[in-house]
Coordinates of C-alpha atoms and ligand atoms in Angstrom, one line a residue:
M1 CA 7.1 21.4 -18.0
S2 CA 4.6 22.0 -15.2
E3 CA 1.4 20.1 -14.8
K4 CA -1.9 21.9 -15.3
L5 CA -3.6 20.8 -12.0
A6 CA -2.8 18.8 -8.9
I7 CA -5.4 17.6 -6.4
I8 CA -4.2 16.7 -2.9
G9 CA -6.5 14.2 -1.3
S10 CA -8.6 11.2 -2.5
G11 CA -11.9 11.5 -0.6
P12 CA -15.2 12.5 -2.2
A13 CA -14.0 16.1 -2.6
G14 CA -10.7 15.1 -4.3
L15 CA -12.1 12.4 -6.5
T16 CA -15.1 14.5 -7.6
A17 CA -12.7 17.3 -8.5
A18 CA -10.7 14.8 -10.4
I19 CA -13.7 13.6 -12.4
Y20 CA -14.7 17.2 -13.4
A21 CA -11.1 18.3 -14.1
A22 CA -10.4 15.2 -16.1
R23 CA -13.5 15.7 -18.2
A24 CA -12.2 19.3 -18.8
F25 CA -8.9 17.7 -20.2
L26 CA -6.8 19.0 -17.3
E27 CA -5.3 15.5 -16.8
P28 CA -5.1 16.1 -13.1
L29 CA -2.6 14.5 -10.8
V30 CA -4.4 13.2 -7.7
F31 CA -2.1 12.6 -4.7
V32 CA -3.8 10.0 -2.7
G33 CA -2.2 10.8 0.7
P34 CA -1.7 8.4 3.6
E35 CA -4.9 6.4 2.9
F36 CA -6.9 6.2 -0.2
G37 CA -10.5 7.4 0.0
G38 CA -10.4 9.6 3.1
Q39 CA -12.8 9.3 6.0
I40 CA -15.7 7.8 4.0
A41 CA -13.5 4.9 3.1
I42 CA -13.4 3.8 6.7
T43 CA -17.1 4.3 7.2
T44 CA -19.4 1.4 7.2
E45 CA -22.8 1.9 5.7
V46 CA -23.5 5.1 3.7
E47 CA -27.2 5.5 3.6
N48 CA -27.6 9.2 2.6
Y49 CA -25.6 9.5 -0.6
P50 CA -28.1 10.3 -3.3
G51 CA -28.6 7.6 -5.9
F52 CA -28.2 4.6 -3.6
P53 CA -31.6 3.9 -2.1
N54 CA -30.3 0.7 -0.5
G55 CA -27.1 2.3 0.9
L56 CA -23.6 1.2 0.1
Q57 CA -20.3 0.7 1.9
G58 CA -17.9 3.7 2.1
P59 CA -15.1 2.0 0.2
E60 CA -17.5 1.0 -2.6
L61 CA -18.3 4.7 -3.1
T62 CA -14.7 5.9 -3.3
T63 CA -13.6 3.0 -5.5
A64 CA -16.4 3.8 -8.0
M65 CA -15.4 7.5 -7.9
R66 CA -11.7 6.6 -8.6
E67 CA -12.7 4.4 -11.5
Q68 CA -14.8 7.2 -12.9
A69 CA -12.0 9.7 -12.5
E70 CA -9.4 7.4 -14.2
K71 CA -11.8 6.7 -17.0
F72 CA -11.6 10.3 -18.0
G73 CA -7.8 10.6 -17.7
A74 CA -7.1 11.5 -14.0
R75 CA -3.8 10.2 -12.9
I76 CA -3.9 8.7 -9.4
V77 CA -0.5 9.0 -7.6
E78 CA 0.0 6.8 -4.5
E79 CA 2.1 9.4 -2.8
T80 CA 1.8 11.8 0.1
I81 CA 2.7 15.4 -0.4
D82 CA 4.7 16.5 2.6
Q83 CA 6.0 19.9 1.5
V84 CA 4.6 22.7 -0.6
D85 CA 5.8 26.0 -1.9
L86 CA 2.9 28.2 -2.9
S87 CA 4.9 31.5 -3.0
K88 CA 4.8 31.7 -6.8
R89 CA 3.5 29.7 -9.8
P90 CA 4.2 27.1 -10.8
F91 CA 3.6 25.8 -7.3
K92 CA 6.0 23.1 -6.0
L93 CA 4.7 20.0 -4.3
T94 CA 7.2 17.6 -2.8
S95 CA 6.7 13.9 -1.9
S96 CA 9.3 11.3 -0.9
N97 CA 9.4 10.6 -4.6
G98 CA 10.4 14.1 -5.8
T99 CA 9.0 17.5 -6.6
Y100 CA 6.1 18.3 -8.9
E101 CA 5.5 21.7 -10.5
V102 CA 1.8 22.6 -11.0
D103 CA 0.0 25.6 -12.4
S104 CA -3.0 25.2 -10.1
L105 CA -3.9 23.2 -7.0
I106 CA -7.0 21.9 -5.3
I107 CA -6.6 21.1 -1.6
A108 CA -8.9 18.2 -0.6
T109 CA -6.9 16.9 2.3
G110 CA -10.0 16.5 4.5
A111 CA -9.9 16.1 8.3
S112 CA -8.7 13.5 10.8
P113 CA -10.3 12.2 14.0
R114 CA -9.8 14.5 17.0
R115 CA -8.2 12.9 19.9
L116 CA -9.4 13.1 23.5
G117 CA -6.0 14.2 24.7
V118 CA -6.2 12.2 28.0
P119 CA -3.4 10.2 29.6
G120 CA -3.2 6.7 28.2
E121 CA -4.9 7.5 24.9
D122 CA -1.8 7.6 22.7
Q123 CA -0.1 4.7 24.5
F124 CA -3.1 2.4 23.8
I125 CA -3.8 3.2 20.2
G126 CA -4.1 -0.1 18.5
R127 CA -4.3 -1.8 21.9
G128 CA -7.8 -1.0 22.7
V129 CA -8.1 2.7 21.7
S130 CA -9.4 3.1 18.2
Y131 CA -10.9 5.8 15.9
C132 CA -12.3 3.3 13.3
A133 CA -15.1 0.8 14.1
T134 CA -14.8 -0.8 10.6
C135 CA -11.1 -1.4 11.0
D136 CA -11.1 -2.6 14.6
G137 CA -14.6 -3.7 15.7
F138 CA -13.8 -7.3 14.9
F139 CA -11.2 -7.5 17.7
F140 CA -13.8 -6.8 20.3
R141 CA -16.2 -9.7 19.9
N142 CA -18.0 -10.3 23.2
K143 CA -16.1 -7.6 24.9
E144 CA -17.0 -4.4 26.7
I145 CA -16.9 -1.3 24.5
I146 CA -17.0 2.4 25.2
V147 CA -17.8 4.8 22.5
V148 CA -17.0 8.5 23.2
G149 CA -19.0 11.3 21.6
G150 CA -22.6 12.4 21.0
G151 CA -22.7 13.1 17.3
D152 CA -23.8 11.1 14.3
S153 CA -20.4 9.3 14.1
A154 CA -20.6 8.1 17.7
F155 CA -24.1 6.7 17.1
Q156 CA -23.6 5.2 13.7
E157 CA -20.3 3.5 14.7
G158 CA -21.7 2.6 18.1
L159 CA -24.6 0.8 16.5
F160 CA -22.2 -1.0 14.2
L161 CA -20.1 -2.0 17.2
T162 CA -23.1 -3.8 18.8
K163 CA -22.4 -6.5 16.2
F164 CA -19.3 -7.3 18.1
G165 CA -19.3 -6.1 21.7
S166 CA -21.2 -7.6 24.6
R167 CA -22.2 -4.1 25.5
V168 CA -21.6 -0.7 24.0
R169 CA -21.7 2.3 26.3
I170 CA -21.9 5.7 24.7
V171 CA -20.1 8.2 26.9
H172 CA -21.1 11.8 26.2
R173 CA -20.0 15.0 28.0
R174 CA -23.6 16.4 27.9
D175 CA -27.0 15.0 28.3
E176 CA -28.2 16.1 24.9
F177 CA -26.9 14.5 21.7
R178 CA -26.1 16.1 18.3
A179 CA -26.9 12.8 16.5
G180 CA -29.9 12.9 14.2
A181 CA -33.3 11.5 15.2
T182 CA -33.1 8.3 13.2
L183 CA -29.7 7.2 14.7
L184 CA -30.8 8.3 18.1
R185 CA -34.0 6.2 18.0
R186 CA -32.1 3.2 16.7
A187 CA -29.5 3.4 19.5
K188 CA -32.3 3.8 22.1
D189 CA -34.0 0.8 20.7
N190 CA -30.9 -1.3 20.7
P191 CA -30.6 -3.5 23.9
K192 CA -26.8 -3.6 23.7
I193 CA -26.5 0.2 23.9
E194 CA -26.3 2.1 27.2
F195 CA -25.8 5.8 27.7
V196 CA -23.5 7.4 30.2
T197 CA -24.2 11.1 30.0
N198 CA -22.6 14.2 31.5
S199 CA -19.4 12.1 31.6
V200 CA -15.9 12.2 30.3
I201 CA -12.9 9.9 30.3
D202 CA -10.1 11.3 32.5
R203 CA -7.7 8.5 32.0
I204 CA -7.2 5.2 30.1
D205 CA -5.3 2.5 31.9
G206 CA -4.2 -1.0 31.1
N207 CA -1.3 -3.4 30.9
G208 CA -0.2 -3.9 27.3
K209 CA -3.9 -3.3 26.3
V210 CA -6.8 -1.3 27.7
K211 CA -8.3 -2.7 30.9
E212 CA -10.2 0.2 32.4
V213 CA -11.0 3.9 32.1
L214 CA -11.5 6.5 34.8
L215 CA -14.9 8.2 34.1
R216 CA -15.8 11.5 35.7
N217 CA -19.3 12.9 35.9
V218 CA -18.9 16.5 35.0
K219 CA -22.1 17.6 37.0
T220 CA -21.4 15.8 40.3
G221 CA -17.6 15.4 40.0
E222 CA -18.0 11.7 40.9
K223 CA -15.2 9.5 39.5
T224 CA -15.7 5.8 38.6
T225 CA -13.1 3.3 37.4
T226 CA -14.8 1.2 34.7
P227 CA -13.5 -2.0 33.3
V228 CA -13.5 -2.0 29.5
E229 CA -11.6 -3.5 26.6
G230 CA -12.3 -1.2 23.6
V231 CA -12.5 2.6 23.7
F232 CA -13.7 4.0 20.4
V233 CA -13.4 7.8 20.1
F234 CA -15.7 9.8 17.8
V235 CA -15.4 13.4 19.0
G236 CA -15.2 15.3 15.8
H237 CA -12.3 16.1 13.5
V238 CA -9.4 18.4 12.9
P239 CA -8.6 19.6 9.4
N240 CA -5.5 18.3 7.7
T241 CA -4.0 21.6 6.8
Q242 CA -0.8 21.8 8.8
L243 CA 1.1 21.5 5.5
F244 CA -0.2 24.9 4.5
K245 CA 0.5 26.8 7.7
G246 CA 2.2 30.1 7.0
Q247 CA 1.3 29.9 3.3
L248 CA -2.5 30.0 3.2
A249 CA -5.0 31.9 5.3
M250 CA -6.8 29.7 7.8
D251 CA -8.9 30.2 10.9
H252 CA -7.8 29.4 14.5
E253 CA -8.9 25.8 14.2
G254 CA -6.9 25.3 10.9
Y255 CA -9.8 25.4 8.4
L256 CA -8.7 27.1 5.2
T257 CA -10.2 30.4 4.5
V258 CA -12.0 30.5 1.1
N259 CA -14.3 32.8 -0.7
Q260 CA -17.7 31.6 -2.0
H261 CA -16.0 30.1 -5.1
L262 CA -13.5 28.2 -3.0
H263 CA -10.5 30.3 -3.8
T264 CA -7.9 30.5 -1.1
N265 CA -6.0 33.7 -0.6
V266 CA -3.4 32.5 -3.1
P267 CA -4.6 32.8 -6.8
G268 CA -4.7 29.3 -8.4
V269 CA -5.1 27.5 -5.1
F270 CA -8.5 26.2 -4.3
A271 CA -9.9 24.2 -1.4
A272 CA -12.6 21.5 -1.4
G273 CA -14.2 19.6 1.5
E274 CA -13.4 19.3 5.1
A275 CA -10.1 21.1 4.8
H276 CA -12.2 24.3 4.7
D277 CA -15.7 23.2 5.6
N278 CA -16.4 23.1 9.3
W279 CA -20.1 23.1 8.9
F280 CA -21.7 20.6 6.5
K281 CA -19.1 17.8 6.5
Q282 CA -21.0 15.3 4.4
A283 CA -19.7 13.1 1.6
I284 CA -22.2 14.7 -0.7
T285 CA -21.3 18.3 0.2
S286 CA -17.6 17.5 -0.1
A287 CA -18.3 16.0 -3.5
G288 CA -20.1 19.2 -4.4
F289 CA -17.2 21.3 -3.2
G290 CA -14.9 19.2 -5.3
C291 CA -17.0 19.9 -8.4
M292 CA -17.0 23.6 -7.7
A293 CA -13.2 23.7 -7.1
A294 CA -12.5 21.9 -10.4
M295 CA -14.7 24.3 -12.3
E296 CA -12.9 27.2 -10.8
A297 CA -9.5 25.8 -11.5
E298 CA -10.4 25.3 -15.1
K299 CA -11.6 28.9 -15.3
F300 CA -8.5 30.1 -13.6
L301 CA -6.2 28.2 -16.0
A302 CA -8.2 29.4 -19.0
D303 CA -8.0 33.1 -17.8
S304 CA -4.3 32.9 -17.0
Q305 CA -3.2 31.7 -20.4
Ligands
LIG401 P1 -19.6 16.1 15.6 O1 -21.0 16.2 15.1 O2 -18.8 17.3 15.7 O3 -19.8 15.5 17.1 C1 -18.7 15.4 17.9 C2 -19.2 15.0 19.3 O4 -18.0 14.8 20.1 C3 -20.0 16.0 19.9 O5 -21.1 15.3 20.6 C4 -19.1 16.7 21.0 O6 -19.8 17.0 22.1 C5 -18.2 15.6 21.3 N1 -16.8 16.1 21.7 C6 -16.1 16.9 21.0 N2 -14.9 17.1 21.6 C7 -14.9 16.3 22.7 C8 -14.0 16.1 23.7 N3 -12.8 16.6 23.8 N4 -14.3 15.2 24.7 C9 -15.6 14.6 24.7 N5 -16.5 14.8 23.7 C10 -16.2 15.7 22.7 O7 -18.7 15.0 14.8 P2 -19.2 13.7 14.1 O8 -20.1 12.9 14.9 O9 -17.9 13.0 13.7 O10 -19.9 14.2 12.8 C11 -19.2 15.0 11.9 C12 -20.1 15.4 10.7 O11 -20.4 14.2 9.9 C13 -21.5 15.9 11.2 O12 -21.9 16.9 10.3 C14 -22.4 14.7 11.0 O13 -23.7 15.0 10.8 C15 -21.7 13.9 9.9 N6 -22.0 12.5 9.9 C16 -23.2 12.1 9.4 C17 -23.5 10.7 9.5 C18 -24.8 10.3 8.9 O14 -25.6 11.1 8.4 N7 -25.2 9.0 9.0 C19 -22.6 9.8 10.1 C20 -21.4 10.3 10.6 C21 -21.2 11.6 10.5 P3 -20.8 18.3 22.2 O15 -22.1 17.7 21.5 O16 -21.0 18.5 23.6 O17 -20.2 19.4 21.4

């Protein structure tokens, strides 16, 4: 017999969908994916999630959401779905453990860090190149760090990295930042932070681990070889939707196409969070989308009985 609802993804969107769906007695299966909690689980301090005036750590938030979902009957499955067949209902979802049949589906697969795409980047991942300050900052105590990007992530994580590095240089391709005023001010006030604007990394070099980067000023063309040990990249995200290519409508960047009620082009398949949202990208908006998708899935199942 098929399951009523599966949710793929365990970030704020997936877990909020799970809470709502479980409370509607849909007993959702929640496929965790490669890492429980999604992006917020590797974030340090979350200061803007309503209800927590003193802030909290990303993992605390997702752990609490999981507990709440399980309390109401959501079933958390520590598996990654790597194949789907959405051509007819019940939909088929396959992990290394087998195939599940489901009557409805919420896709909350989120997004992953975008890579710079420069020579040396892939080679030195885990050897000086990182996309996660919480995970790797500790390895760069008293070392020179470069943070790439000009958005909130670059600033927030750059500030966090000042706890470890001797100096943190924020390298940004323009001379204006996307980061919000509060983070911008904190970074400007921090004596360990320096700004390298109008600049990009052309190459990352080393010998077993990162030793230097080739910086290029995009205005003057000047190139400088800069010694550095840690390169932390925060240049946005790409949606985790490759699994659905050819089966669901998406835009040229891979964001799923949904209507205002989060229906994809396949009836019974809904999307929630950064798999479709290229604009707000906040834990709270993703949670809101999760709630909406669960309510729509419930309505869809009731109407299709
Ligand atoms: P983002 O806002 O999209 O910023 C990405 C940054 O990377 C931009 O400054 C962009 O430059 C730069 N960039 C993109 N591609 C690049 C490339 N190939 N080479 C060099 N630089 C490149 O991404 P984000 O900072 O991860 O933030 C994502 C969302 O999460 C945002 O909505 C943000 O507000 C939110 N967020 C909020 C908080 C908070 O509120 N505390 C913390 C973290 C994230 P350009 O500016 O030139 O485009």
